[in-house]
mmCIF file of C-alpha atoms in Angstrom:
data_model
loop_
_atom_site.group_PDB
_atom_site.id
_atom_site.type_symbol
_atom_site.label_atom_id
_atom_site.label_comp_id
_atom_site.label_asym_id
_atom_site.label_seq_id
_atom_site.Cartn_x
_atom_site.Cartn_y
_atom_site.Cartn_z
ATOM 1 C CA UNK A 1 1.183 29.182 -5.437
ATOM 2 C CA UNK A 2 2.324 25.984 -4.806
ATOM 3 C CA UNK A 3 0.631 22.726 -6.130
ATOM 4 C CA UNK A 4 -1.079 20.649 -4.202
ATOM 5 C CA UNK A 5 -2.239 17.060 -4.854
ATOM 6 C CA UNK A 6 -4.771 14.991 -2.460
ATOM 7 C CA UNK A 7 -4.628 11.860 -1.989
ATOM 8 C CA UNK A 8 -7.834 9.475 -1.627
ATOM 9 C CA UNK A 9 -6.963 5.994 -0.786
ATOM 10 C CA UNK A 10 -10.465 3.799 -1.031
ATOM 11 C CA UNK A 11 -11.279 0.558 -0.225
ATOM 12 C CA UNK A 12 -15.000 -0.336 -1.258
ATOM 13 C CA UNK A 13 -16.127 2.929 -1.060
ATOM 14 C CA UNK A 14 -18.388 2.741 -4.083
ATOM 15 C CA UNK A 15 -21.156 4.442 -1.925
ATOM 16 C CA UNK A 16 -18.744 7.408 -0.584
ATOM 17 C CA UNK A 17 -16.631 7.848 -3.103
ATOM 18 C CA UNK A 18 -18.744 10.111 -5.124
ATOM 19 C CA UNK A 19 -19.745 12.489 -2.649
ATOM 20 C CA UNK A 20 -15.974 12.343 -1.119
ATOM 21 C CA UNK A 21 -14.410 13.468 -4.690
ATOM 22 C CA UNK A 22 -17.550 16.237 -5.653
ATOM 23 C CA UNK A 23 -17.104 17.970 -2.233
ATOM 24 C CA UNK A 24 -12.976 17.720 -3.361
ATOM 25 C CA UNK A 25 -13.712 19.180 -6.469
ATOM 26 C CA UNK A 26 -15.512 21.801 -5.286
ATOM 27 C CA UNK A 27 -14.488 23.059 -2.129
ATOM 28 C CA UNK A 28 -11.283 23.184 -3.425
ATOM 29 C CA UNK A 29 -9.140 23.679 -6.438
ATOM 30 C CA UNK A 30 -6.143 21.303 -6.019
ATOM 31 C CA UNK A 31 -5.431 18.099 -7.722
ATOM 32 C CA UNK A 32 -6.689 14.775 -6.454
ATOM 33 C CA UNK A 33 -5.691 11.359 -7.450
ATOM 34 C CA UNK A 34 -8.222 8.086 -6.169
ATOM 35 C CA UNK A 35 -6.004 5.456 -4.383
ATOM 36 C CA UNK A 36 -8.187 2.436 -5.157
ATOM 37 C CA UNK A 37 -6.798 -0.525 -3.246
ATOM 38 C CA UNK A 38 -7.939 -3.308 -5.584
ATOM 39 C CA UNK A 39 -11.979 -2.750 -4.168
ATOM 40 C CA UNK A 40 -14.296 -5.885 -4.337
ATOM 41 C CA UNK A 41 -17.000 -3.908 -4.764
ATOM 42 C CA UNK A 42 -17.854 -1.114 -7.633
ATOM 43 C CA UNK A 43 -15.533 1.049 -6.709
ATOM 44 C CA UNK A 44 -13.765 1.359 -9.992
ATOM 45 C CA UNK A 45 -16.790 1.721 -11.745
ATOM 46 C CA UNK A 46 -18.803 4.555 -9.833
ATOM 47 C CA UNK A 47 -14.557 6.456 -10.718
ATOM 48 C CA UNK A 48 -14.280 5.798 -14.118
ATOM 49 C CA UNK A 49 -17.971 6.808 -15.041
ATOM 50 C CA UNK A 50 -17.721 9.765 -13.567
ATOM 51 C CA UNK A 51 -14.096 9.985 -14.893
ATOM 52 C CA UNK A 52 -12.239 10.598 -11.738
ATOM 53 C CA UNK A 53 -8.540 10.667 -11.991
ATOM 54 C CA UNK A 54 -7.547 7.292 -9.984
ATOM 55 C CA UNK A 55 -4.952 4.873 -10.284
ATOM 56 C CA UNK A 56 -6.061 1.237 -9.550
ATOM 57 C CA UNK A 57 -3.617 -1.487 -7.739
ATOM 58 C CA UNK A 58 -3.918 -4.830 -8.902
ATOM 59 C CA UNK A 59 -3.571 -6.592 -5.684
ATOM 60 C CA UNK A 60 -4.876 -5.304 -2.075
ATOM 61 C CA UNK A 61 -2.129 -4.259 0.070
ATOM 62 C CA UNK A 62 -3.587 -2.040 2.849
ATOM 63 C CA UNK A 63 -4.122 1.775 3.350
ATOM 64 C CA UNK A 64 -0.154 2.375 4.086
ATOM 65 C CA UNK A 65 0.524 1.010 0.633
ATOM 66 C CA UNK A 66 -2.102 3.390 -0.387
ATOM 67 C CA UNK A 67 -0.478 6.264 0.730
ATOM 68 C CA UNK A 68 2.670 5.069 -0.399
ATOM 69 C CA UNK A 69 1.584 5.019 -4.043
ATOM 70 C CA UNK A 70 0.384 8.601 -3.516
ATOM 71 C CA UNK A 71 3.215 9.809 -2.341
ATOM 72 C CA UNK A 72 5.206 8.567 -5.171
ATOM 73 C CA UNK A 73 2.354 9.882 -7.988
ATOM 74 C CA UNK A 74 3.306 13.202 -5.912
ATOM 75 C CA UNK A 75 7.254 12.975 -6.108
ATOM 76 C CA UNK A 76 7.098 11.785 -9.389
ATOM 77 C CA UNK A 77 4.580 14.587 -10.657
ATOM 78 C CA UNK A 78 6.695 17.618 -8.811
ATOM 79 C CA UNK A 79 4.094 18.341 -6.391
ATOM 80 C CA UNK A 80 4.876 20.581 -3.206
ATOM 81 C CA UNK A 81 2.245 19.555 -1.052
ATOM 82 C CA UNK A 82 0.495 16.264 -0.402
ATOM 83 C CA UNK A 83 -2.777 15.600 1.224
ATOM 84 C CA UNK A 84 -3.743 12.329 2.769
ATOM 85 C CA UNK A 85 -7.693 12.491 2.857
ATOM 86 C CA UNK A 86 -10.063 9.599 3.841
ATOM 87 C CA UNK A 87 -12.688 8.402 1.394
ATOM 88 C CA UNK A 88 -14.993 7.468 3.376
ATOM 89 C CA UNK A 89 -16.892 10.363 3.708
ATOM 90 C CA UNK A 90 -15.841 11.967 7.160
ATOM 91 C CA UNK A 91 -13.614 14.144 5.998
ATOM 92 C CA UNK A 92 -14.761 17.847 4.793
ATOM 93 C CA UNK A 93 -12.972 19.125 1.773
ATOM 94 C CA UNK A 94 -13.433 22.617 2.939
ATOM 95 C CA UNK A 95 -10.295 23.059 5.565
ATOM 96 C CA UNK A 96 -7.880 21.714 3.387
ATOM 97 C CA UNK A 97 -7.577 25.443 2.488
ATOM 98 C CA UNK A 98 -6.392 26.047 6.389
ATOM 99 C CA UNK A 99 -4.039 23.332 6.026
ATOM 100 C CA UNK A 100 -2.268 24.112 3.003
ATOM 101 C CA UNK A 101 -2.200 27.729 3.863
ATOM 102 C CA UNK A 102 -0.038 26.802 7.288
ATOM 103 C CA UNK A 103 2.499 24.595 4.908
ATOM 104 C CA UNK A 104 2.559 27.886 2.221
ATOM 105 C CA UNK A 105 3.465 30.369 5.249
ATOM 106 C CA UNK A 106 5.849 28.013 6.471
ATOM 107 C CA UNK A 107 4.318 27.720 9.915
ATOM 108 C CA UNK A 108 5.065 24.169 9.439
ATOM 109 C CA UNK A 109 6.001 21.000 7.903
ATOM 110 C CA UNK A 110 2.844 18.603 8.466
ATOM 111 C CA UNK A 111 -0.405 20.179 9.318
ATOM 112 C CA UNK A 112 -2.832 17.963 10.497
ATOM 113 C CA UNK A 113 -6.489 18.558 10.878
ATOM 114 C CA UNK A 114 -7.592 17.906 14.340
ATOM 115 C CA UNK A 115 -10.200 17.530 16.075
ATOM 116 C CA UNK A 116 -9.542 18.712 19.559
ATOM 117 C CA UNK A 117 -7.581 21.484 19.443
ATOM 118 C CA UNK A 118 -10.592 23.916 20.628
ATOM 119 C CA UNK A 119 -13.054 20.935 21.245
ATOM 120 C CA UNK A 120 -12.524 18.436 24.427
ATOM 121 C CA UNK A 121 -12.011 14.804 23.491
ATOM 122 C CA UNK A 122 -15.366 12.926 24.464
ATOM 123 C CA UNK A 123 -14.964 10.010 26.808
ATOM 124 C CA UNK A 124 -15.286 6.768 25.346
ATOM 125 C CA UNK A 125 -12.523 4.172 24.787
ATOM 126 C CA UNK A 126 -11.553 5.403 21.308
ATOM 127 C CA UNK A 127 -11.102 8.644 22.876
ATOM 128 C CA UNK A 128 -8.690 6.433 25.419
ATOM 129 C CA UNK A 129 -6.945 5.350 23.291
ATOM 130 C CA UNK A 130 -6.024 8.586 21.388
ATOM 131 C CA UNK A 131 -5.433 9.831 24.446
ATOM 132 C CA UNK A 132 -2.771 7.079 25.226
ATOM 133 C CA UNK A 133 -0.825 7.578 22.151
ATOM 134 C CA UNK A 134 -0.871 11.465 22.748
ATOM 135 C CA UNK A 135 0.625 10.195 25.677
ATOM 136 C CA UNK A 136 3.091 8.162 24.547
ATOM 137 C CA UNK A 137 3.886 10.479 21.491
ATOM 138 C CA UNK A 138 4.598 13.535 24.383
ATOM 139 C CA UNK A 139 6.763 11.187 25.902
ATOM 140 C CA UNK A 140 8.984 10.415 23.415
ATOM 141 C CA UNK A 141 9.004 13.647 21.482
ATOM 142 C CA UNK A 142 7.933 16.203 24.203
ATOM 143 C CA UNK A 143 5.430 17.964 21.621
ATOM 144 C CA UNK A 144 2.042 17.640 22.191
ATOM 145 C CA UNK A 145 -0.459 16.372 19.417
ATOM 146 C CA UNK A 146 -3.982 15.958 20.741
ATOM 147 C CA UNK A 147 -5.036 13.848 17.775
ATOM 148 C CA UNK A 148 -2.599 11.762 16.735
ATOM 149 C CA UNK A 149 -5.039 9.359 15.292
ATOM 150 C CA UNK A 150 -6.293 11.691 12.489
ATOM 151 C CA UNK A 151 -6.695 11.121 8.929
ATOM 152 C CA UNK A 152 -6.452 14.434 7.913
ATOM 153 C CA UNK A 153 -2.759 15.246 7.299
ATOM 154 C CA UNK A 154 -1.093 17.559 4.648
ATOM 155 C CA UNK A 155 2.434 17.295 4.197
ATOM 156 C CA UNK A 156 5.396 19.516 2.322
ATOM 157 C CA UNK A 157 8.179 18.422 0.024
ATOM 158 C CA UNK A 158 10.111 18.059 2.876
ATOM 159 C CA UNK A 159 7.791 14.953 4.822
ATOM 160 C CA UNK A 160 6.910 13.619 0.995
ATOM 161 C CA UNK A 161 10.813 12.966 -0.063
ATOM 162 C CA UNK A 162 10.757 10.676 3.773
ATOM 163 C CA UNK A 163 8.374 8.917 2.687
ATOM 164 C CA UNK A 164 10.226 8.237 -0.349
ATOM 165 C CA UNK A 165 13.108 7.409 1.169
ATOM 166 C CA UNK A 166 11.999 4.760 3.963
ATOM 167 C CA UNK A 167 9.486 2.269 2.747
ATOM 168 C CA UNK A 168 8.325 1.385 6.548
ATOM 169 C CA UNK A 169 6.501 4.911 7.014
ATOM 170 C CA UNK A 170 3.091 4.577 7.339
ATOM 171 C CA UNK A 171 0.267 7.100 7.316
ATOM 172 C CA UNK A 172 -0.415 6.813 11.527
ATOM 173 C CA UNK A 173 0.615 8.337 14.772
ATOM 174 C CA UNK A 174 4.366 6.352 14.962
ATOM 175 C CA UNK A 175 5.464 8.400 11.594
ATOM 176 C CA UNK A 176 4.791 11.694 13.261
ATOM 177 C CA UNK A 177 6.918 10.446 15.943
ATOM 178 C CA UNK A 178 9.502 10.001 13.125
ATOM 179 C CA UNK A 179 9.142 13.038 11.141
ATOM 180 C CA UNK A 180 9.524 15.038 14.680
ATOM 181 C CA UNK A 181 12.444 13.434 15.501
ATOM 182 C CA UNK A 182 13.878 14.043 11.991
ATOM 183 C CA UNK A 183 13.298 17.612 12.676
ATOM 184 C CA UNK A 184 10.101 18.658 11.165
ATOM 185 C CA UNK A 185 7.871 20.761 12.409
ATOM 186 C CA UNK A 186 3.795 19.453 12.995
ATOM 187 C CA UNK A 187 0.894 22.090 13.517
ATOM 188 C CA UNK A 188 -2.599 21.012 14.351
ATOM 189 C CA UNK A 189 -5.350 22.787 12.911
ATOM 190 C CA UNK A 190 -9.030 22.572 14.616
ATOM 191 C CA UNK A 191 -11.636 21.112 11.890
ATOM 192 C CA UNK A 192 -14.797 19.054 11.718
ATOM 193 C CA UNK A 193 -15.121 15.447 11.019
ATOM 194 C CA UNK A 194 -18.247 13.878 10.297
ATOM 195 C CA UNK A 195 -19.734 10.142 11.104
ATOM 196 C CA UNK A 196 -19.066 7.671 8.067
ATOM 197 C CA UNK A 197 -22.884 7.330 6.414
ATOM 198 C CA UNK A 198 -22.260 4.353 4.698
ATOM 199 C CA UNK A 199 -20.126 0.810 4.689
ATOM 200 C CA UNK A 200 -17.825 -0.378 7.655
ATOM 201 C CA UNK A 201 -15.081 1.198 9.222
ATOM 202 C CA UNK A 202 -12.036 -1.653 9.399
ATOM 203 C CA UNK A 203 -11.543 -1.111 13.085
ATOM 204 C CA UNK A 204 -13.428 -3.835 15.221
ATOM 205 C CA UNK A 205 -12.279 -4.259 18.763
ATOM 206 C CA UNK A 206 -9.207 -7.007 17.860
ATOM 207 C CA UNK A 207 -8.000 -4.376 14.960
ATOM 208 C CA UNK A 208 -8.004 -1.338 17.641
ATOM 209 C CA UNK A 209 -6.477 -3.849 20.230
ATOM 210 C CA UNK A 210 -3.608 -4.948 17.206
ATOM 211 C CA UNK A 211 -3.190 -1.237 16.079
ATOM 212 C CA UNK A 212 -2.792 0.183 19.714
ATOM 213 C CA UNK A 213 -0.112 -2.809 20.504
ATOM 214 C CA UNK A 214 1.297 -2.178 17.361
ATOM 215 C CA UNK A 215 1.698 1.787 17.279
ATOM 216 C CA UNK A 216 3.027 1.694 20.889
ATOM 217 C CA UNK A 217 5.542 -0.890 20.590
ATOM 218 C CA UNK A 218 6.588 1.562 17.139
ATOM 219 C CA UNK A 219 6.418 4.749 18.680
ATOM 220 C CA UNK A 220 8.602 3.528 21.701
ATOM 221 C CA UNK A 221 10.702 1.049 20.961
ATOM 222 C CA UNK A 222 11.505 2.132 17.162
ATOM 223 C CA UNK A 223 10.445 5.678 16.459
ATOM 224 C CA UNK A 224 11.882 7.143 19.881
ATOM 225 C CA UNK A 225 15.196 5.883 18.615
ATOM 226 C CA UNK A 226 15.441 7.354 15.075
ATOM 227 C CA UNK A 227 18.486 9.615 14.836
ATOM 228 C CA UNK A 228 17.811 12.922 13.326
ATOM 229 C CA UNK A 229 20.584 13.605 10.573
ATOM 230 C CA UNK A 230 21.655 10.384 7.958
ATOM 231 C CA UNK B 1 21.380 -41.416 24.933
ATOM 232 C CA UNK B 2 18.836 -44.069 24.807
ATOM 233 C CA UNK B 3 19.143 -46.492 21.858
ATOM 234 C CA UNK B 4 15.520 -45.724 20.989
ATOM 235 C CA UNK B 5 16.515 -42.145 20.391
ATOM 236 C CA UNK B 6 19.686 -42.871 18.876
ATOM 237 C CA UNK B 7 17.722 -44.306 16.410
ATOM 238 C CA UNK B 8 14.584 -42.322 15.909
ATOM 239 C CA UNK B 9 16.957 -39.592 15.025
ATOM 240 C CA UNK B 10 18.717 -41.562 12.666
ATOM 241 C CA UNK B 11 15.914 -42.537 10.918
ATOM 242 C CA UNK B 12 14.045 -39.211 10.893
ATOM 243 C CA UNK B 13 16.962 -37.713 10.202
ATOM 244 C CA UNK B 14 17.386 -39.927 6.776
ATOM 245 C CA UNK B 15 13.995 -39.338 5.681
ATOM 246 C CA UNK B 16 14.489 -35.389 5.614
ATOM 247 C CA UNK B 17 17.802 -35.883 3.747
ATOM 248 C CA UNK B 18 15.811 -38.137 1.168
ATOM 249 C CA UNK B 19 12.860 -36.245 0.947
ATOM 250 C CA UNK B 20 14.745 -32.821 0.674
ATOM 251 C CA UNK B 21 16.748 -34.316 -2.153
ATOM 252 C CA UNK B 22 13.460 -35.471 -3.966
ATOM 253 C CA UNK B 23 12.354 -32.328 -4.132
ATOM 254 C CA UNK B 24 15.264 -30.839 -5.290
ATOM 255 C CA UNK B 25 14.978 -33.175 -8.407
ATOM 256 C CA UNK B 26 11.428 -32.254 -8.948
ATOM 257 C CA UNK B 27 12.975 -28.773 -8.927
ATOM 258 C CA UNK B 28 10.272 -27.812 -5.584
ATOM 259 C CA UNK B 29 12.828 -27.001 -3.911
ATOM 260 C CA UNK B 30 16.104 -24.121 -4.227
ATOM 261 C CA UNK B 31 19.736 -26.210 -3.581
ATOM 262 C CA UNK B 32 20.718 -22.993 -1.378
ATOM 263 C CA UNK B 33 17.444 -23.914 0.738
ATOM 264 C CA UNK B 34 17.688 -27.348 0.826
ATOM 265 C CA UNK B 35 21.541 -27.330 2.243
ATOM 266 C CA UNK B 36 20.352 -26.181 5.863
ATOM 267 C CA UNK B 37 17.911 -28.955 6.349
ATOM 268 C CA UNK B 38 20.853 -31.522 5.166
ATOM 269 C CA UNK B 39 23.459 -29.661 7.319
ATOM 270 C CA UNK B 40 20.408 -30.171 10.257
ATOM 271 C CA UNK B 41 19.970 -34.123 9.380
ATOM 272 C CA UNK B 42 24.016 -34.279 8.983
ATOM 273 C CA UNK B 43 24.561 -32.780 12.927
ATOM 274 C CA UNK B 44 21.336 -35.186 14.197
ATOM 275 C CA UNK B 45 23.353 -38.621 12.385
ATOM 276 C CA UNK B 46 26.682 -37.709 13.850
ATOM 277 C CA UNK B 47 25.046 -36.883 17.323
ATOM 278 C CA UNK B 48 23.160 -40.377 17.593
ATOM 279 C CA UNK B 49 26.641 -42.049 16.465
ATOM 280 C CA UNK B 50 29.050 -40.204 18.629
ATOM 281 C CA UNK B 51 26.569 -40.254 21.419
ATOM 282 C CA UNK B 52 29.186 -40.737 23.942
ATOM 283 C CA UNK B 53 30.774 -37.234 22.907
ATOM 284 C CA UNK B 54 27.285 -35.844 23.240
ATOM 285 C CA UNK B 55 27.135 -37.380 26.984
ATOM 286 C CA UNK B 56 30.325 -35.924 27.852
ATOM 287 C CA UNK B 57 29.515 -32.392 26.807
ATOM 288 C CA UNK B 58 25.889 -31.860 28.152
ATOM 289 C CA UNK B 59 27.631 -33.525 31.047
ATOM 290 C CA UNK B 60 30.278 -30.294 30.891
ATOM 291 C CA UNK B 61 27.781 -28.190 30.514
ATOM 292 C CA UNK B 62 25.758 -28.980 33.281
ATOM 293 C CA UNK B 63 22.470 -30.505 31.573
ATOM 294 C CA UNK B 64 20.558 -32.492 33.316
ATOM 295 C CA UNK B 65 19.979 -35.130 30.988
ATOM 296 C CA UNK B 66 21.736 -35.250 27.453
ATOM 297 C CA UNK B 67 18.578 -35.492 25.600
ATOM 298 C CA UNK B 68 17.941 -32.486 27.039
ATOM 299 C CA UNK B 69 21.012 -30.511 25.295
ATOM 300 C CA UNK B 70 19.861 -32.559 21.678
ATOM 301 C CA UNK B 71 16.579 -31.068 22.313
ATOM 302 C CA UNK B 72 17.747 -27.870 22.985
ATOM 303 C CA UNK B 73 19.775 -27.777 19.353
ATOM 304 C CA UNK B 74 16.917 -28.458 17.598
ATOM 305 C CA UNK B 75 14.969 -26.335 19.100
ATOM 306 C CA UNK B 76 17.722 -23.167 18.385
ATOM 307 C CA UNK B 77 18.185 -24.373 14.921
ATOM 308 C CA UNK B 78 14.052 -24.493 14.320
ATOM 309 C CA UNK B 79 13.645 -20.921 15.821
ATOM 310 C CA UNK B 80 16.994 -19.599 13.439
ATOM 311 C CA UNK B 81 14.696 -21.178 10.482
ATOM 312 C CA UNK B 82 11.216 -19.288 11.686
ATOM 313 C CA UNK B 83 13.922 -16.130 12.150
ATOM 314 C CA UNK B 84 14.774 -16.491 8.923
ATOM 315 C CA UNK B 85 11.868 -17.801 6.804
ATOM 316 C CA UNK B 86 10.014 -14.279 9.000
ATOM 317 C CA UNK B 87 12.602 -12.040 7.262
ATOM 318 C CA UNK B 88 12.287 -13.535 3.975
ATOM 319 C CA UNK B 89 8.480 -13.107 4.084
ATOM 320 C CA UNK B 90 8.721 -9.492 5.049
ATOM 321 C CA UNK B 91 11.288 -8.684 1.964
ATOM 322 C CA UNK B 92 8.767 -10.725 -0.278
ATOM 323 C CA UNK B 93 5.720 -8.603 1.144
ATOM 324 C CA UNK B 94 7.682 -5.653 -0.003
ATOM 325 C CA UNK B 95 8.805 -6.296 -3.403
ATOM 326 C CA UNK B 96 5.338 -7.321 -4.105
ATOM 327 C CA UNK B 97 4.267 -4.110 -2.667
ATOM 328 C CA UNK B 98 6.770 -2.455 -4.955
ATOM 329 C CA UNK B 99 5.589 -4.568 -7.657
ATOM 330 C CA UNK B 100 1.752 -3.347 -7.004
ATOM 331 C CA UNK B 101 2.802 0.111 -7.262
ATOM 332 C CA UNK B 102 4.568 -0.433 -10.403
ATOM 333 C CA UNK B 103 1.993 -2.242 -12.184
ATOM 334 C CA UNK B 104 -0.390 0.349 -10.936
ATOM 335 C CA UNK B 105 1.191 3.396 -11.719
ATOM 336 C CA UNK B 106 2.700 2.001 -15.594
ATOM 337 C CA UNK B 107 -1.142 1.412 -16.406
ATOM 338 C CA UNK B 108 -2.252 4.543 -15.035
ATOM 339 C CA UNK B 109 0.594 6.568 -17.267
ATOM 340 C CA UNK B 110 -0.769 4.128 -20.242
ATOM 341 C CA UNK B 111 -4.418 5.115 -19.718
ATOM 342 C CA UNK B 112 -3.901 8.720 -19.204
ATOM 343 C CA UNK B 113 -1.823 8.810 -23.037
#
């Protein structure tokens, strides 16, 4: 049995948070650890009453910092598996199991939980977008990942120690890019995701324009070049 | 070269050499910082004196006007500072980062004794 940690990066999340962490606890039986990013709101509070294991940053750094920190709490602690798991709410504890159990058979190196694997993408412009970056991500890596935008990802020693190594990962679609061209395998696994109840997503229409600009101009210009063995 | 700009130069030129130095006494400012910005003023003086040099090489290579070739150097020198100053900021971003993890982690260890 191998362990497994999940990682919950939160920014004021005080009204998910709890509900996020009790459907961790028990839907599954792996260790978590709360990635709060230096919340304004009560954040810290709603964990430490209801003494949640979380490690709080002093200064606000964004979500790939958050994962960052994670995946060093998992180096550093020996863990085998790492999941990155969004605390707002919209993930659902219960496939984890699916996910982990692909890593354990060694079906893969990253499994991420997707969305569209037996579903269709809806049309809207979010949906666009994914779609573009599944473009772009087929293009450069000729494998096809039909949700490259999900938060849902688990990933082995193997993807954890890259992480380590190179400071610019981040937890998005250019790193799969990355990890495929550094010769790791990626398996997509259909689950659910639900709508966020509470609190704002960060994404308003100048953030989605930024982030698409941003993850194409990676996953093309950077990513597409990495050479596989250093 | 016009005289005008000849002198503008000159003068602007001394005022970034003074001012850079007063902040290096008030200790605002790094030495290793300060040195491009006097190199900078140093080139500007000996352009407006040896203006006829300047003439004869924007002349050579095939400016239009030679304020247009001064311009031009200032303009690549500015952009080698933003260059620069851009990669500085990034490495600062991520030492802090590091920094925040640290911190974060060392108090988590602490609490968790």
């Amino acid at each position: 049995m191998s362990k497994v940690l999940i990682i919950i990066p939160a920014y004021n999340e005080s009204q998910n948070i709890e509900k996020t962490v009790k459907d961790v606890i028990e839907n599954t039986d792996y260790d978590y650890v709360i990635i709060n990013d230096c919340s304004k709101d009560n954040t810290k509070e709603v964990c430490e009453k209801n003494n949640f294991n979380i490690i709080s940053l002093p200064i606000n750094c964004g979500l790939t910092s958050g994962i960052q920190i994670g995946m060093k709490y998992a180096y550093k602690h020996g863990y085998d598996i790492a999941i990155q798991f969004d605390g707002d709410g919209q993930h659902q504890a219960k496939y984890l199991k699916e996910l982990v159990k692909e890593i354990e058979n060694k079906n893969c190196d990253i499994a991420i939980g997707s969305r569209f694997i037996t579903k269709k993408k809806p049309k809207n412009m979010r949906m666009l977008g994914s779609s573009l970056l599944t473009g772009a991500i087929k293009l450069t890596t000729l494998k096809t990942i039909k949700d490259p935008t999900s938060g849902m990802r688990a990933y082995n020693k193997k993807a954890i120690e890259k992480f380590i190594q190179n400071a610019s990962l981040t937890p998005e679609p250019d790193t799969l890019v990355y990890m495929i061209k550094k010769g790791l395998k990626i398996k997509e696994i259909q689950v659910e995701m639900k709508e966020r109840e509470f609190g704002e997503s960060y994404l308003n229409p100048i953030k989605s324009m930024q982030y698409m600009v941003n993850m194409f101009f990676s996953i093309l210009f950077i990513r597409a070049v990495t050479i596989k063995n250093k | 070269m016009s005289i005008t700009l000849r002198i503008i130069l000159i003068i602007a030129s001394l005022i970034s050499s003074f001012l850079c130095i007063k902040r290096i006494k008030q200790s605002k400012l790094k030495v290793e910082n300060s040195i491009v910005w006097m190199i900078g003023s140093i080139i500007l003086i000996l352009m407006s004196i040896f203006s006829n040099a300047v003439e004869w090489l924007s002349s050579k290579l095939g400016f239009m006007a030679p304020v247009n070739f001064v311009f031009l150097i200032v303009i690549v020198f500015l952009l080698i500072q933003t260059f620069i100053n851009n990669i500085k900021i990034a490495m600062l971003n991520e030492k802090i980062k590091d920094l925040n993890h640290y911190i974060a982690l060392e108090e988590y260890e602490r609490k968790s004794k």
